[in-house]
């Protein structure tokens, strides 16, 4: 029996709907395994701007810092997307959380459930057996570098900056993970163009000497984008900078059938944050059709990584596996190859998952 305090931060759009299911699953697992979990909820993103005039209050941040883990949904709202001049944006809450909690490693496992082989737009024989673990650096790059306008606003700039220690700490996590898997590490950069890319490559090359058992390759980000679709099975662990990681993992989500399937863990030295890789998807918000599996699988990562509870984590993954085997789908993962799939709402998927635990 363990005691844990979890912060639920649903955020905006479908973040609310999917995190509700994620939380139910956590509660069920905790009860089944005899743990005593307590919960608190905080606002982040547009909903926090509406309530407090800021996308993440210091008070909410402190609650996160003091908790054992955060289950986060998504932030973003079209009101800001269509207004590039907005002074305050929901995403600033996300960046504040990542920076202040020191969440420098964003881990995104790309794994295809067998039942979804035909849900992807990529051919099944190219996909079968693909299993990639992405390490996306999360607190540097153009996300946090100096940005601004000059030339009376007619010129804009975003600075990409990396220090040696920042590359080292994310690369170390990736090397260590590779050791527990197929012992292959692909480091992705644009060393042919960027100075940060050359520093990145220099650091990873040097560290490779400490990991003679890990086979290291360096790829340019553009080539990686191509190879992910052409030959996804060639990748084991991939490590890359913040912006490349953002883009490449959205692309790689198609290997797992849908964005709605991909979970992630953001970790650093303190509290970990667990979140789907998908965004707030305002176009489908409130319709009850969002896929909650990414949030549920994020909860599985929370049990495994933050709590060291492997059996609890596996129980969640097996529940998802059974759900898919039983033919239940949300719309995004229903495909022509499974015409008899039972398409369920977000909530109804939650009900099935609870039965499976
Ligand atoms: C992600 C998202 C965010 C990012 C957005 C919402 C700012 O796309 O977590 O991948 O770019 O990091
Ligand atoms: Mg993204």
XYZ file of C-alpha atoms and ligand atoms in Angstrom:
370
model
C 0.000 0.000 0.000
C 1.367 3.370 -0.988
C 0.122 6.905 -0.448
C 0.361 9.343 -3.328
C -0.969 12.811 -3.973
C -1.824 13.524 -7.610
C -2.632 16.844 -9.268
C -5.133 16.690 -12.110
C -4.647 19.548 -14.580
C -7.167 18.981 -17.393
C -6.538 22.317 -19.138
C -8.491 23.235 -22.266
C -10.629 21.629 -24.953
C -10.704 17.836 -24.949
C -8.150 17.938 -22.119
C -11.169 17.982 -19.780
C -12.854 14.943 -21.326
C -9.807 12.721 -21.690
C -8.315 13.526 -18.286
C -11.623 12.646 -16.621
C -11.233 9.107 -18.009
C -7.524 9.051 -17.122
C -8.369 9.921 -13.524
C -11.089 7.245 -13.278
C -8.593 4.659 -14.430
C -6.038 5.810 -11.859
C -8.681 5.615 -9.107
C -9.681 2.109 -10.162
C -6.092 0.881 -10.273
C -5.313 2.464 -6.894
C -8.375 0.799 -5.341
C -7.619 -2.570 -6.964
C -4.027 -2.590 -5.734
C -4.927 -1.181 -2.312
C -3.213 2.196 -2.624
C -4.385 5.377 -0.985
C -4.332 8.212 -3.517
C -5.536 11.763 -2.945
C -6.243 14.272 -5.708
C -6.429 17.989 -6.238
C -7.352 19.806 -9.428
C -5.758 22.944 -10.869
C -6.519 25.166 -13.859
C -4.029 25.682 -16.661
C -4.252 27.351 -20.058
C -7.196 29.317 -21.375
C -9.429 28.247 -18.477
C -6.880 29.692 -16.029
C -6.655 32.947 -18.005
C -10.459 33.229 -17.753
C -10.470 32.535 -14.016
C -7.291 34.257 -12.821
C -5.986 36.359 -15.697
C -2.894 34.171 -16.025
C -2.397 30.730 -17.672
C -0.845 29.125 -14.573
C -0.860 30.733 -11.143
C 2.114 30.381 -8.799
C -0.233 28.702 -6.349
C -1.165 25.995 -8.865
C 2.493 25.549 -9.723
C 3.336 25.054 -6.033
C 0.594 22.438 -5.732
C 2.185 20.603 -8.645
C 5.656 20.888 -7.154
C 4.488 19.441 -3.852
C 2.577 16.546 -5.445
C 3.868 13.098 -6.405
C 2.762 13.443 -10.034
C 0.649 15.573 -12.356
C -1.875 14.182 -14.827
C -2.172 16.899 -17.434
C -4.578 17.235 -20.387
C -3.875 19.897 -22.995
C -3.844 23.669 -23.460
C -4.845 25.868 -26.353
C -7.824 27.728 -27.708
C -8.614 28.991 -31.219
C -9.276 32.474 -29.854
C -5.515 32.935 -29.475
C -4.457 30.896 -32.515
C -6.253 33.339 -34.752
C -4.906 36.379 -32.945
C -1.118 36.521 -33.285
C -1.083 39.795 -31.352
C -2.605 38.309 -28.149
C -0.477 39.400 -25.185
C -1.193 36.277 -23.171
C -1.498 32.738 -24.490
C -2.642 29.431 -22.920
C 0.615 27.737 -23.983
C 2.552 30.030 -21.643
C 1.065 28.036 -18.768
C 2.468 24.849 -20.253
C 5.913 26.394 -20.767
C 5.934 27.772 -17.218
C 5.073 24.308 -15.861
C 7.812 22.647 -17.948
C 10.457 25.222 -17.062
C 9.634 25.681 -13.376
C 9.321 21.954 -12.674
C 12.576 21.356 -14.591
C 10.922 18.848 -16.937
C 13.802 18.573 -19.366
C 13.037 15.062 -20.658
C 9.865 14.359 -22.578
C 9.556 10.630 -23.170
C 7.198 9.546 -25.940
C 6.857 5.816 -26.578
C 5.638 4.988 -30.083
C 4.194 1.534 -30.016
C 1.500 0.055 -32.173
C -1.160 -2.154 -30.650
C -1.532 -5.109 -33.056
C -5.256 -4.489 -33.388
C -4.554 -1.070 -34.902
C -2.220 -2.240 -37.672
C -4.737 -1.143 -40.291
C -5.798 2.103 -38.604
C -2.655 3.884 -39.745
C -2.237 5.526 -43.115
C 1.087 3.682 -43.363
C 1.112 0.142 -44.825
C 0.782 -2.611 -42.229
C 3.841 -4.552 -43.419
C 5.998 -1.433 -43.014
C 4.642 -0.815 -39.520
C 4.454 -4.241 -37.965
C 6.830 -4.546 -35.029
C 7.747 -0.833 -34.895
C 8.655 0.207 -31.352
C 10.360 3.563 -30.881
C 11.157 5.479 -27.721
C 11.550 9.213 -28.253
C 13.455 11.469 -25.873
C 12.524 15.037 -26.693
C 14.440 17.762 -24.855
C 11.768 19.970 -23.292
C 13.178 23.081 -21.609
C 15.467 24.602 -24.244
C 15.597 25.506 -27.949
C 13.433 28.151 -29.648
C 10.731 27.442 -27.070
C 12.665 29.269 -24.369
C 15.268 31.315 -26.229
C 15.078 35.053 -26.681
C 12.358 36.069 -29.102
C 11.152 39.342 -30.428
C 10.720 41.810 -33.232
C 12.952 44.430 -34.679
C 12.859 46.688 -37.699
C 9.580 48.267 -36.495
C 8.063 44.823 -36.095
C 8.766 43.775 -39.669
C 11.442 41.279 -38.615
C 10.935 38.524 -36.043
C 13.432 36.191 -34.386
C 13.460 33.139 -32.089
C 16.780 32.143 -30.621
C 17.711 28.456 -30.452
C 20.139 27.972 -27.613
C 21.598 24.861 -25.984
C 24.260 24.427 -23.354
C 26.444 21.348 -23.046
C 24.846 20.214 -19.765
C 21.376 20.391 -21.308
C 22.368 18.064 -24.133
C 24.222 15.776 -21.735
C 21.357 15.231 -19.323
C 18.776 14.353 -21.980
C 21.275 12.219 -23.919
C 22.167 10.356 -20.717
C 18.531 9.386 -20.196
C 18.348 8.194 -23.802
C 21.587 6.180 -23.579
C 20.407 4.534 -20.342
C 17.060 3.637 -21.914
C 18.780 2.208 -25.002
C 20.745 -0.096 -22.716
C 17.500 -1.650 -21.472
C 16.140 -2.090 -25.013
C 17.687 -3.003 -28.393
C 20.795 -0.926 -27.636
C 20.416 1.440 -30.567
C 20.399 5.202 -30.241
C 19.636 7.644 -33.043
C 20.590 11.237 -32.245
C 18.777 13.757 -34.426
C 20.030 17.257 -35.218
C 20.722 19.694 -38.065
C 24.470 19.847 -37.557
C 24.827 20.701 -41.228
C 23.053 24.014 -40.597
C 22.897 24.894 -36.915
C 25.587 25.648 -34.373
C 23.361 24.137 -31.673
C 23.258 21.017 -33.864
C 27.047 20.853 -33.953
C 27.273 21.186 -30.177
C 24.548 18.521 -29.859
C 26.475 16.093 -32.067
C 29.793 16.811 -30.354
C 28.309 16.076 -26.931
C 26.558 12.862 -28.027
C 29.687 11.608 -29.843
C 31.732 12.140 -26.710
C 29.186 10.419 -24.471
C 29.017 7.445 -26.838
C 32.497 6.506 -25.600
C 30.954 5.815 -22.179
C 28.357 3.507 -23.750
C 30.325 1.125 -25.971
C 27.440 -1.366 -25.799
C 25.048 1.129 -27.453
C 25.187 1.522 -31.228
C 24.904 5.257 -31.978
C 23.944 6.874 -35.254
C 23.477 10.547 -36.090
C 20.738 11.616 -38.475
C 19.624 14.977 -39.741
C 16.090 15.910 -38.749
C 14.861 16.057 -42.347
C 16.210 12.583 -43.113
C 14.673 11.283 -39.891
C 11.271 12.595 -40.975
C 11.609 10.552 -44.151
C 12.994 7.393 -42.497
C 10.229 7.298 -39.857
C 7.690 6.668 -42.613
C 9.926 4.613 -44.875
C 11.374 2.230 -42.295
C 10.011 2.808 -38.783
C 11.414 -0.511 -37.524
C 14.986 0.708 -37.939
C 14.600 2.985 -34.898
C 14.941 1.995 -31.253
C 15.673 5.041 -29.041
C 15.688 8.511 -30.610
C 16.981 11.630 -28.861
C 16.472 15.131 -30.182
C 15.978 18.805 -29.414
C 12.712 20.398 -28.383
C 11.354 21.632 -31.732
C 12.470 18.644 -33.821
C 11.049 16.359 -31.134
C 7.720 18.154 -31.204
C 7.412 17.775 -34.962
C 8.825 14.271 -35.333
C 6.629 12.779 -32.596
C 3.454 14.130 -34.208
C 4.638 12.437 -37.373
C 5.535 9.251 -35.490
C 2.067 9.165 -33.907
C 0.845 7.837 -37.247
C 2.930 4.749 -36.591
C 0.708 4.160 -33.560
C -2.438 4.689 -35.625
C -3.560 8.016 -34.215
C -2.470 11.020 -32.164
C -5.160 9.874 -29.769
C -3.064 6.868 -28.782
C 0.200 8.517 -27.787
C 1.123 9.138 -24.191
C 4.072 10.997 -22.782
C 6.017 11.485 -19.613
C 7.790 14.753 -18.837
C 10.387 14.263 -16.186
C 13.272 16.062 -14.580
C 14.600 16.090 -11.092
C 11.290 16.547 -9.257
C 7.612 15.899 -9.899
C 6.806 14.247 -13.235
C 3.995 15.373 -15.561
C 2.049 12.854 -17.628
C 0.179 13.993 -20.697
C -1.158 12.925 -24.093
C 0.909 14.239 -27.007
C -2.247 15.517 -28.684
C -3.477 19.032 -28.097
C -6.768 20.557 -26.999
C -8.470 19.709 -30.358
C -11.114 22.467 -30.105
C -12.774 21.188 -33.287
C -14.030 18.050 -31.525
C -14.339 19.468 -27.995
C -17.544 18.705 -26.117
C -18.725 16.172 -28.715
C -17.779 13.139 -26.640
C -15.730 11.631 -29.452
C -12.193 12.329 -28.180
C -9.975 9.298 -27.703
C -9.049 9.054 -24.000
C -6.477 6.281 -24.528
C -3.504 8.678 -24.694
C -4.459 10.052 -21.276
C -5.005 6.546 -19.913
C -1.633 5.370 -21.230
C -0.052 8.500 -19.742
C -1.412 7.337 -16.390
C 0.272 3.975 -17.038
C 3.565 5.820 -17.548
C 2.972 7.679 -14.278
C 2.624 4.425 -12.335
C 5.734 3.013 -13.956
C 8.099 6.002 -14.004
C 7.097 8.175 -11.027
C 5.814 5.476 -8.663
C 7.870 2.443 -9.747
C 4.630 0.409 -9.854
C 5.142 -1.853 -12.840
C 2.234 -4.246 -12.151
C -0.210 -1.338 -11.893
C 1.151 0.142 -15.105
C 0.842 -3.201 -16.914
C -2.736 -3.593 -15.671
C -3.632 -0.391 -17.523
C -1.887 -1.402 -20.727
C -3.618 -4.783 -20.632
C -6.972 -3.076 -20.099
C -6.364 -1.011 -23.250
C -5.252 -4.094 -25.130
C -8.433 -5.966 -24.170
C -10.575 -2.970 -25.081
C -9.090 -2.981 -28.583
C -9.285 -6.793 -28.895
C -12.969 -6.593 -27.953
C -13.420 -4.326 -30.970
C -14.144 -1.077 -29.116
C -12.870 2.056 -30.828
C -13.189 5.804 -30.823
C -13.737 7.308 -34.247
C -10.106 8.259 -34.849
C -8.957 4.621 -34.663
C -11.874 2.992 -36.436
C -10.885 1.935 -39.926
C -12.228 0.220 -42.997
C -10.444 -3.018 -42.059
C -12.616 -3.369 -38.951
C -16.111 -2.658 -40.282
C -17.662 -4.337 -37.238
C -15.798 -2.109 -34.764
C -17.994 -0.815 -31.965
C -17.542 2.945 -31.951
C -17.932 4.359 -28.472
C -17.941 7.796 -26.898
C -15.081 9.030 -24.717
C -17.047 8.207 -21.574
C -18.149 4.774 -22.779
C -14.534 3.850 -23.553
C -13.814 4.782 -19.927
C -16.587 2.474 -18.704
C -15.134 -0.445 -20.698
C -11.622 0.232 -19.438
C -12.799 0.217 -15.821
C -14.401 -3.194 -16.419
C -11.093 -4.476 -17.765
C -9.068 -3.530 -14.695
C 3.273 19.343 -27.391
C 2.468 20.502 -27.924
C 3.006 21.811 -27.366
C 4.455 21.972 -27.815
C 2.141 23.032 -27.764
C 0.724 22.902 -27.242
C 2.739 24.337 -27.350
O 2.460 20.485 -29.312
O 3.330 19.164 -26.164
O 3.830 18.588 -28.193
O 4.719 22.499 -28.909
O 5.347 21.583 -27.073
Mg 3.367 18.838 -30.189
